[in-house]
Amino acid sequence: MKKATKPRKKLSELVETSPIKELATGITSEKLSAMFFDATKLQHQPDPLYRLDSAGHRYYYRMDENGEPVFYTSVTTMIRNTMPTSPHLIQWLISKGGDAGRDEAEERAHYGTFLHIQCAELLMNGTYNLDKLSEKLTVHLMLIAQKIPLDRISWADELKKDVLAYAQFIIDYNVKPLAIEICLYHPTDGYAGALDNVLELDWPEKGFFGEVYASGVNKGQPKESKQIRRIRVILDVKSGRKGFYESHEVQ
């Protein structure tokens, strides 16, 4: 007698029921949504995207009109696979002793993740309670205790400086958020990823805007001046303090 087989569900049926779904052992799918989206200033949110995590690899996908998944590589993976490793990073890893350097790099990645969350909170709420930062960091470290030692509570002082610097940037440029952690995909080139921030801000611009010299040898000639333009920008938050690298620009 032939054993009845359980009908297989489509991927679209598996992932719609909850934000995070375990599809198989070690393979999870998460429906992504922006942390913040200003529908009064942006036309519409992009098509829903999902993130598939498996054995340290990450992919994005969306459902087409037939309910079938269309997959995209992540921007981070694409950059890692197509760009040579920075000589600065290689030298840093050598100076740290290989494995120790990789462990420290992973720690800095977790630091950056936590900083992203705090900057997003500041942007969305317009205020931030520095007195609560150590408590939030303790909770975050407990969640990832298997990866990062709990003694990294010492990060709190460094984080306070970074949050204050970001707050000063918001004040200096009159920054307003339009979208935070919004995921996009390229319709033809096959990659996807999250934008840290889409912002409106005041940008000082030098140029010739109609002013002329009122006196002197250049009287009547065009005069360079400065004006403030309200612009929209994509801002990627970086936690490093040693400058920017080519991979940052590509990203």
PDB file of C-alpha atoms in Angstrom:
ATOM      1  CA  MET A   1       0.000   0.000   0.000  1.00  0.00           C
ATOM      2  CA  LYS A   2       1.436   3.363  -1.047  1.00  0.00           C
ATOM      3  CA  LYS A   3       2.061   5.714   1.855  1.00  0.00           C
ATOM      4  CA  ALA A   4       0.248   8.999   1.567  1.00  0.00           C
ATOM      5  CA  THR A   5       2.563  11.991   1.328  1.00  0.00           C
ATOM      6  CA  LYS A   6       1.861  15.295   2.955  1.00  0.00           C
ATOM      7  CA  PRO A   7       1.252  18.005   0.332  1.00  0.00           C
ATOM      8  CA  ARG A   8       4.111  20.489   0.178  1.00  0.00           C
ATOM      9  CA  LYS A   9       3.301  24.087   0.895  1.00  0.00           C
ATOM     10  CA  LYS A  10       4.514  26.903  -1.270  1.00  0.00           C
ATOM     11  CA  LEU A  11       7.146  29.230   0.199  1.00  0.00           C
ATOM     12  CA  SER A  12       4.598  32.048   0.087  1.00  0.00           C
ATOM     13  CA  GLU A  13       2.268  30.046   2.350  1.00  0.00           C
ATOM     14  CA  LEU A  14       5.002  29.417   4.888  1.00  0.00           C
ATOM     15  CA  VAL A  15       6.237  32.960   5.331  1.00  0.00           C
ATOM     16  CA  GLU A  16       3.050  35.006   5.544  1.00  0.00           C
ATOM     17  CA  THR A  17       1.909  33.751   8.945  1.00  0.00           C
ATOM     18  CA  SER A  18       4.574  35.443  11.103  1.00  0.00           C
ATOM     19  CA  PRO A  19       7.480  37.899  10.755  1.00  0.00           C
ATOM     20  CA  ILE A  20      10.078  35.136  11.369  1.00  0.00           C
ATOM     21  CA  LYS A  21       9.468  31.590  10.201  1.00  0.00           C
ATOM     22  CA  GLU A  22      11.735  28.544  10.479  1.00  0.00           C
ATOM     23  CA  LEU A  23      11.516  26.827   7.095  1.00  0.00           C
ATOM     24  CA  ALA A  24      13.903  24.010   8.020  1.00  0.00           C
ATOM     25  CA  THR A  25      16.593  23.333  10.605  1.00  0.00           C
ATOM     26  CA  GLY A  26      18.928  26.311  10.587  1.00  0.00           C
ATOM     27  CA  ILE A  27      17.015  28.118   7.838  1.00  0.00           C
ATOM     28  CA  THR A  28      14.786  31.046   8.742  1.00  0.00           C
ATOM     29  CA  SER A  29      12.770  33.527   6.725  1.00  0.00           C
ATOM     30  CA  GLU A  30      11.773  36.962   7.949  1.00  0.00           C
ATOM     31  CA  LYS A  31       9.361  39.416   6.388  1.00  0.00           C
ATOM     32  CA  LEU A  32      11.019  42.810   6.405  1.00  0.00           C
ATOM     33  CA  SER A  33       9.438  46.163   7.070  1.00  0.00           C
ATOM     34  CA  ALA A  34      10.872  49.611   7.612  1.00  0.00           C
ATOM     35  CA  MET A  35      11.391  50.758  11.201  1.00  0.00           C
ATOM     36  CA  PHE A  36       9.989  54.119  10.130  1.00  0.00           C
ATOM     37  CA  PHE A  37       8.270  55.348   6.971  1.00  0.00           C
ATOM     38  CA  ASP A  38       6.803  58.813   6.389  1.00  0.00           C
ATOM     39  CA  ALA A  39       3.888  58.124   4.064  1.00  0.00           C
ATOM     40  CA  THR A  40       3.071  61.850   3.889  1.00  0.00           C
ATOM     41  CA  LYS A  41       6.322  62.637   2.056  1.00  0.00           C
ATOM     42  CA  LEU A  42       7.193  59.410   0.252  1.00  0.00           C
ATOM     43  CA  GLN A  43       4.951  58.099  -2.500  1.00  0.00           C
ATOM     44  CA  HIS A  44       4.664  54.480  -1.431  1.00  0.00           C
ATOM     45  CA  GLN A  45       6.535  51.700   0.254  1.00  0.00           C
ATOM     46  CA  PRO A  46       8.346  49.216  -2.011  1.00  0.00           C
ATOM     47  CA  ASP A  47       7.171  45.648  -2.574  1.00  0.00           C
ATOM     48  CA  PRO A  48       7.496  43.441   0.525  1.00  0.00           C
ATOM     49  CA  LEU A  49      10.885  41.747   0.836  1.00  0.00           C
ATOM     50  CA  TYR A  50      11.894  38.693   2.816  1.00  0.00           C
ATOM     51  CA  ARG A  51      15.293  37.750   4.210  1.00  0.00           C
ATOM     52  CA  LEU A  52      16.482  34.155   4.152  1.00  0.00           C
ATOM     53  CA  ASP A  53      19.256  33.227   6.611  1.00  0.00           C
ATOM     54  CA  SER A  54      21.051  29.888   6.356  1.00  0.00           C
ATOM     55  CA  ALA A  55      24.414  28.809   7.802  1.00  0.00           C
ATOM     56  CA  GLY A  56      25.790  32.319   7.915  1.00  0.00           C
ATOM     57  CA  HIS A  57      24.584  33.202   4.404  1.00  0.00           C
ATOM     58  CA  ARG A  58      21.916  35.784   3.704  1.00  0.00           C
ATOM     59  CA  TYR A  59      19.616  36.177   0.720  1.00  0.00           C
ATOM     60  CA  TYR A  60      16.643  38.363  -0.070  1.00  0.00           C
ATOM     61  CA  TYR A  61      13.559  37.448  -2.046  1.00  0.00           C
ATOM     62  CA  ARG A  62      10.138  38.716  -2.984  1.00  0.00           C
ATOM     63  CA  MET A  63       7.046  37.006  -4.349  1.00  0.00           C
ATOM     64  CA  ASP A  64       6.128  37.582  -7.980  1.00  0.00           C
ATOM     65  CA  GLU A  65       2.593  37.836  -9.298  1.00  0.00           C
ATOM     66  CA  ASN A  66       2.363  34.023  -9.400  1.00  0.00           C
ATOM     67  CA  GLY A  67       3.412  33.609  -5.780  1.00  0.00           C
ATOM     68  CA  GLU A  68       6.852  32.296  -6.705  1.00  0.00           C
ATOM     69  CA  PRO A  69      10.023  33.589  -5.002  1.00  0.00           C
ATOM     70  CA  VAL A  70      12.487  35.796  -6.877  1.00  0.00           C
ATOM     71  CA  PHE A  71      15.876  35.764  -5.149  1.00  0.00           C
ATOM     72  CA  TYR A  72      18.450  38.541  -4.770  1.00  0.00           C
ATOM     73  CA  THR A  73      21.968  38.528  -3.360  1.00  0.00           C
ATOM     74  CA  SER A  74      22.646  40.921  -0.500  1.00  0.00           C
ATOM     75  CA  VAL A  75      24.653  44.069  -1.197  1.00  0.00           C
ATOM     76  CA  THR A  76      27.147  43.090   1.506  1.00  0.00           C
ATOM     77  CA  THR A  77      27.703  39.653  -0.045  1.00  0.00           C
ATOM     78  CA  MET A  78      28.025  41.134  -3.518  1.00  0.00           C
ATOM     79  CA  ILE A  79      30.695  43.600  -2.356  1.00  0.00           C
ATOM     80  CA  ARG A  80      32.588  40.897  -0.454  1.00  0.00           C
ATOM     81  CA  ASN A  81      32.581  38.591  -3.482  1.00  0.00           C
ATOM     82  CA  THR A  82      33.526  41.176  -6.098  1.00  0.00           C
ATOM     83  CA  MET A  83      35.919  43.568  -4.344  1.00  0.00           C
ATOM     84  CA  PRO A  84      39.415  42.682  -3.085  1.00  0.00           C
ATOM     85  CA  THR A  85      39.904  42.795   0.659  1.00  0.00           C
ATOM     86  CA  SER A  86      41.155  46.197   1.743  1.00  0.00           C
ATOM     87  CA  PRO A  87      44.944  46.218   2.343  1.00  0.00           C
ATOM     88  CA  HIS A  88      44.236  48.219   5.515  1.00  0.00           C
ATOM     89  CA  LEU A  89      41.987  45.417   6.800  1.00  0.00           C
ATOM     90  CA  ILE A  90      44.563  42.758   5.935  1.00  0.00           C
ATOM     91  CA  GLN A  91      47.294  44.628   7.809  1.00  0.00           C
ATOM     92  CA  TRP A  92      44.971  45.165  10.772  1.00  0.00           C
ATOM     93  CA  LEU A  93      44.126  41.444  10.953  1.00  0.00           C
ATOM     94  CA  ILE A  94      47.832  40.573  10.793  1.00  0.00           C
ATOM     95  CA  SER A  95      48.641  43.036  13.566  1.00  0.00           C
ATOM     96  CA  LYS A  96      45.894  41.512  15.740  1.00  0.00           C
ATOM     97  CA  GLY A  97      47.009  37.945  15.119  1.00  0.00           C
ATOM     98  CA  GLY A  98      44.500  36.474  12.664  1.00  0.00           C
ATOM     99  CA  ASP A  99      41.743  34.803  14.732  1.00  0.00           C
ATOM    100  CA  ALA A 100      41.924  37.471  17.435  1.00  0.00           C
ATOM    101  CA  GLY A 101      41.459  40.112  14.767  1.00  0.00           C
ATOM    102  CA  ARG A 102      38.429  38.328  13.322  1.00  0.00           C
ATOM    103  CA  ASP A 103      36.907  38.061  16.812  1.00  0.00           C
ATOM    104  CA  GLU A 104      37.451  41.767  17.384  1.00  0.00           C
ATOM    105  CA  ALA A 105      35.971  42.575  13.959  1.00  0.00           C
ATOM    106  CA  GLU A 106      32.860  40.578  14.897  1.00  0.00           C
ATOM    107  CA  GLU A 107      32.610  42.498  18.154  1.00  0.00           C
ATOM    108  CA  ARG A 108      32.814  45.803  16.291  1.00  0.00           C
ATOM    109  CA  ALA A 109      30.063  44.612  13.972  1.00  0.00           C
ATOM    110  CA  HIS A 110      27.817  43.984  17.009  1.00  0.00           C
ATOM    111  CA  TYR A 111      28.767  47.402  18.348  1.00  0.00           C
ATOM    112  CA  GLY A 112      27.711  48.935  15.039  1.00  0.00           C
ATOM    113  CA  THR A 113      24.389  47.071  15.102  1.00  0.00           C
ATOM    114  CA  PHE A 114      23.573  48.385  18.572  1.00  0.00           C
ATOM    115  CA  LEU A 115      24.613  51.923  17.580  1.00  0.00           C
ATOM    116  CA  HIS A 116      22.293  51.749  14.551  1.00  0.00           C
ATOM    117  CA  ILE A 117      19.379  50.928  16.859  1.00  0.00           C
ATOM    118  CA  GLN A 118      20.143  53.864  19.159  1.00  0.00           C
ATOM    119  CA  CYS A 119      20.536  56.323  16.276  1.00  0.00           C
ATOM    120  CA  ALA A 120      17.218  55.141  14.835  1.00  0.00           C
ATOM    121  CA  GLU A 121      15.525  55.695  18.212  1.00  0.00           C
ATOM    122  CA  LEU A 122      16.960  59.212  18.375  1.00  0.00           C
ATOM    123  CA  LEU A 123      15.775  60.007  14.852  1.00  0.00           C
ATOM    124  CA  MET A 124      12.263  58.662  15.367  1.00  0.00           C
ATOM    125  CA  ASN A 125      11.624  60.184  18.799  1.00  0.00           C
ATOM    126  CA  GLY A 126      13.611  63.398  18.527  1.00  0.00           C
ATOM    127  CA  THR A 127      15.023  62.759  22.025  1.00  0.00           C
ATOM    128  CA  TYR A 128      17.277  60.190  23.683  1.00  0.00           C
ATOM    129  CA  ASN A 129      17.803  59.339  27.359  1.00  0.00           C
ATOM    130  CA  LEU A 130      21.541  58.747  27.819  1.00  0.00           C
ATOM    131  CA  ASP A 131      20.932  57.533  31.383  1.00  0.00           C
ATOM    132  CA  LYS A 132      19.135  54.476  29.968  1.00  0.00           C
ATOM    133  CA  LEU A 133      21.886  53.553  27.506  1.00  0.00           C
ATOM    134  CA  SER A 134      23.835  51.238  29.834  1.00  0.00           C
ATOM    135  CA  GLU A 135      20.637  49.366  30.714  1.00  0.00           C
ATOM    136  CA  LYS A 136      19.759  48.889  27.039  1.00  0.00           C
ATOM    137  CA  LEU A 137      23.302  47.743  26.292  1.00  0.00           C
ATOM    138  CA  THR A 138      23.157  45.164  29.097  1.00  0.00           C
ATOM    139  CA  VAL A 139      19.956  43.679  27.652  1.00  0.00           C
ATOM    140  CA  HIS A 140      21.461  43.638  24.150  1.00  0.00           C
ATOM    141  CA  LEU A 141      24.618  41.895  25.367  1.00  0.00           C
ATOM    142  CA  MET A 142      22.577  39.273  27.224  1.00  0.00           C
ATOM    143  CA  LEU A 143      20.767  38.450  23.975  1.00  0.00           C
ATOM    144  CA  ILE A 144      24.051  37.816  22.176  1.00  0.00           C
ATOM    145  CA  ALA A 145      25.994  36.469  25.195  1.00  0.00           C
ATOM    146  CA  GLN A 146      27.275  33.466  23.242  1.00  0.00           C
ATOM    147  CA  LYS A 147      29.050  35.775  20.795  1.00  0.00           C
ATOM    148  CA  ILE A 148      30.156  38.789  22.837  1.00  0.00           C
ATOM    149  CA  PRO A 149      31.471  38.825  26.458  1.00  0.00           C
ATOM    150  CA  LEU A 150      29.209  40.623  28.897  1.00  0.00           C
ATOM    151  CA  ASP A 151      32.150  42.757  30.038  1.00  0.00           C
ATOM    152  CA  ARG A 152      31.630  44.801  26.875  1.00  0.00           C
ATOM    153  CA  ILE A 153      29.356  46.980  29.003  1.00  0.00           C
ATOM    154  CA  SER A 154      32.453  49.209  28.806  1.00  0.00           C
ATOM    155  CA  TRP A 155      31.139  50.129  25.344  1.00  0.00           C
ATOM    156  CA  ALA A 156      28.675  52.468  27.073  1.00  0.00           C
ATOM    157  CA  ASP A 157      31.045  55.442  27.280  1.00  0.00           C
ATOM    158  CA  GLU A 158      32.013  55.126  23.617  1.00  0.00           C
ATOM    159  CA  LEU A 159      28.378  54.748  22.597  1.00  0.00           C
ATOM    160  CA  LYS A 160      27.381  57.892  24.469  1.00  0.00           C
ATOM    161  CA  LYS A 161      29.959  59.873  22.487  1.00  0.00           C
ATOM    162  CA  ASP A 162      28.669  58.418  19.207  1.00  0.00           C
ATOM    163  CA  VAL A 163      25.009  59.123  20.058  1.00  0.00           C
ATOM    164  CA  LEU A 164      25.866  62.705  21.083  1.00  0.00           C
ATOM    165  CA  ALA A 165      27.806  63.217  17.842  1.00  0.00           C
ATOM    166  CA  TYR A 166      24.808  61.966  15.866  1.00  0.00           C
ATOM    167  CA  ALA A 167      22.489  64.262  17.843  1.00  0.00           C
ATOM    168  CA  GLN A 168      24.751  67.211  16.982  1.00  0.00           C
ATOM    169  CA  PHE A 169      24.569  66.251  13.301  1.00  0.00           C
ATOM    170  CA  ILE A 170      20.754  66.219  13.508  1.00  0.00           C
ATOM    171  CA  ILE A 171      20.751  69.702  15.047  1.00  0.00           C
ATOM    172  CA  ASP A 172      23.376  71.192  12.717  1.00  0.00           C
ATOM    173  CA  TYR A 173      21.614  70.089   9.542  1.00  0.00           C
ATOM    174  CA  ASN A 174      17.977  70.193  10.739  1.00  0.00           C
ATOM    175  CA  VAL A 175      17.579  66.499   9.941  1.00  0.00           C
ATOM    176  CA  LYS A 176      14.157  64.878   9.546  1.00  0.00           C
ATOM    177  CA  PRO A 177      13.716  61.138   8.861  1.00  0.00           C
ATOM    178  CA  LEU A 178      11.738  59.915   5.857  1.00  0.00           C
ATOM    179  CA  ALA A 179      12.524  56.200   6.190  1.00  0.00           C
ATOM    180  CA  ILE A 180      14.686  54.114   8.507  1.00  0.00           C
ATOM    181  CA  GLU A 181      15.956  50.602   7.722  1.00  0.00           C
ATOM    182  CA  ILE A 182      13.962  50.333   4.517  1.00  0.00           C
ATOM    183  CA  CYS A 183      14.733  47.362   2.265  1.00  0.00           C
ATOM    184  CA  LEU A 184      14.970  47.761  -1.499  1.00  0.00           C
ATOM    185  CA  TYR A 185      15.874  45.537  -4.438  1.00  0.00           C
ATOM    186  CA  HIS A 186      17.208  46.292  -7.900  1.00  0.00           C
ATOM    187  CA  PRO A 187      14.644  45.124 -10.459  1.00  0.00           C
ATOM    188  CA  THR A 188      17.212  43.907 -13.017  1.00  0.00           C
ATOM    189  CA  ASP A 189      20.661  43.594 -11.422  1.00  0.00           C
ATOM    190  CA  GLY A 190      19.735  41.000  -8.818  1.00  0.00           C
ATOM    191  CA  TYR A 191      20.775  42.535  -5.507  1.00  0.00           C
ATOM    192  CA  ALA A 192      18.951  43.871  -2.459  1.00  0.00           C
ATOM    193  CA  GLY A 193      19.665  45.442   0.896  1.00  0.00           C
ATOM    194  CA  ALA A 194      18.572  47.869   3.577  1.00  0.00           C
ATOM    195  CA  LEU A 195      19.093  51.626   3.574  1.00  0.00           C
ATOM    196  CA  ASP A 196      20.015  52.854   7.045  1.00  0.00           C
ATOM    197  CA  ASN A 197      18.321  56.226   6.644  1.00  0.00           C
ATOM    198  CA  VAL A 198      16.521  58.284   4.033  1.00  0.00           C
ATOM    199  CA  LEU A 199      16.573  61.850   5.327  1.00  0.00           C
ATOM    200  CA  GLU A 200      15.672  65.447   4.620  1.00  0.00           C
ATOM    201  CA  LEU A 201      18.277  67.972   5.728  1.00  0.00           C
ATOM    202  CA  ASP A 202      19.606  71.491   5.180  1.00  0.00           C
ATOM    203  CA  TRP A 203      22.701  71.467   2.994  1.00  0.00           C
ATOM    204  CA  PRO A 204      24.990  74.527   2.703  1.00  0.00           C
ATOM    205  CA  GLU A 205      25.968  75.108  -0.906  1.00  0.00           C
ATOM    206  CA  LYS A 206      28.437  77.579  -2.371  1.00  0.00           C
ATOM    207  CA  GLY A 207      27.818  79.078  -5.804  1.00  0.00           C
ATOM    208  CA  PHE A 208      26.769  82.099  -7.820  1.00  0.00           C
ATOM    209  CA  PHE A 209      23.153  82.825  -6.974  1.00  0.00           C
ATOM    210  CA  GLY A 210      22.687  86.321  -8.414  1.00  0.00           C
ATOM    211  CA  GLU A 211      24.672  88.393  -5.925  1.00  0.00           C
ATOM    212  CA  VAL A 212      27.175  90.937  -7.319  1.00  0.00           C
ATOM    213  CA  TYR A 213      29.947  93.002  -5.786  1.00  0.00           C
ATOM    214  CA  ALA A 214      28.577  96.388  -4.680  1.00  0.00           C
ATOM    215  CA  SER A 215      31.908  98.209  -4.815  1.00  0.00           C
ATOM    216  CA  GLY A 216      35.614  97.867  -5.505  1.00  0.00           C
ATOM    217  CA  VAL A 217      37.417  96.646  -8.591  1.00  0.00           C
ATOM    218  CA  ASN A 218      34.907  93.820  -9.015  1.00  0.00           C
ATOM    219  CA  LYS A 219      31.842  96.045  -8.752  1.00  0.00           C
ATOM    220  CA  GLY A 220      28.967  94.568 -10.704  1.00  0.00           C
ATOM    221  CA  GLN A 221      30.705  91.211 -11.132  1.00  0.00           C
ATOM    222  CA  PRO A 222      29.116  87.975  -9.911  1.00  0.00           C
ATOM    223  CA  LYS A 223      29.894  87.234  -6.275  1.00  0.00           C
ATOM    224  CA  GLU A 224      30.149  83.744  -4.818  1.00  0.00           C
ATOM    225  CA  SER A 225      27.838  83.242  -1.856  1.00  0.00           C
ATOM    226  CA  LYS A 226      26.246  80.482   0.173  1.00  0.00           C
ATOM    227  CA  GLN A 227      22.667  79.268   0.324  1.00  0.00           C
ATOM    228  CA  ILE A 228      20.901  76.500   2.204  1.00  0.00           C
ATOM    229  CA  ARG A 229      19.104  73.892   0.139  1.00  0.00           C
ATOM    230  CA  ARG A 230      16.630  71.404   1.570  1.00  0.00           C
ATOM    231  CA  ILE A 231      17.660  68.062   0.086  1.00  0.00           C
ATOM    232  CA  ARG A 232      16.935  64.355   0.423  1.00  0.00           C
ATOM    233  CA  VAL A 233      19.842  62.010   1.095  1.00  0.00           C
ATOM    234  CA  ILE A 234      20.623  58.371   1.797  1.00  0.00           C
ATOM    235  CA  LEU A 235      22.770  58.161   4.940  1.00  0.00           C
ATOM    236  CA  ASP A 236      24.679  55.064   5.988  1.00  0.00           C
ATOM    237  CA  VAL A 237      25.735  55.121   9.645  1.00  0.00           C
ATOM    238  CA  LYS A 238      29.314  53.928  10.235  1.00  0.00           C
ATOM    239  CA  SER A 239      30.708  53.265  13.712  1.00  0.00           C
ATOM    240  CA  GLY A 240      34.386  53.223  12.722  1.00  0.00           C
ATOM    241  CA  ARG A 241      36.649  56.152  13.550  1.00  0.00           C
ATOM    242  CA  LYS A 242      39.474  55.459  11.107  1.00  0.00           C
ATOM    243  CA  GLY A 243      37.966  56.981   7.980  1.00  0.00           C
ATOM    244  CA  PHE A 244      35.993  55.637   5.054  1.00  0.00           C
ATOM    245  CA  TYR A 245      37.009  52.931   2.605  1.00  0.00           C
ATOM    246  CA  GLU A 246      36.241  52.164  -1.010  1.00  0.00           C
ATOM    247  CA  SER A 247      33.741  49.463  -0.012  1.00  0.00           C
ATOM    248  CA  HIS A 248      31.758  52.109   1.914  1.00  0.00           C
ATOM    249  CA  GLU A 249      31.455  54.217  -1.221  1.00  0.00           C
ATOM    250  CA  VAL A 250      30.351  51.234  -3.305  1.00  0.00           C
ATOM    251  CA  GLN A 251      27.803  50.269  -0.654  1.00  0.00           C
TER     252      GLN A 251
END
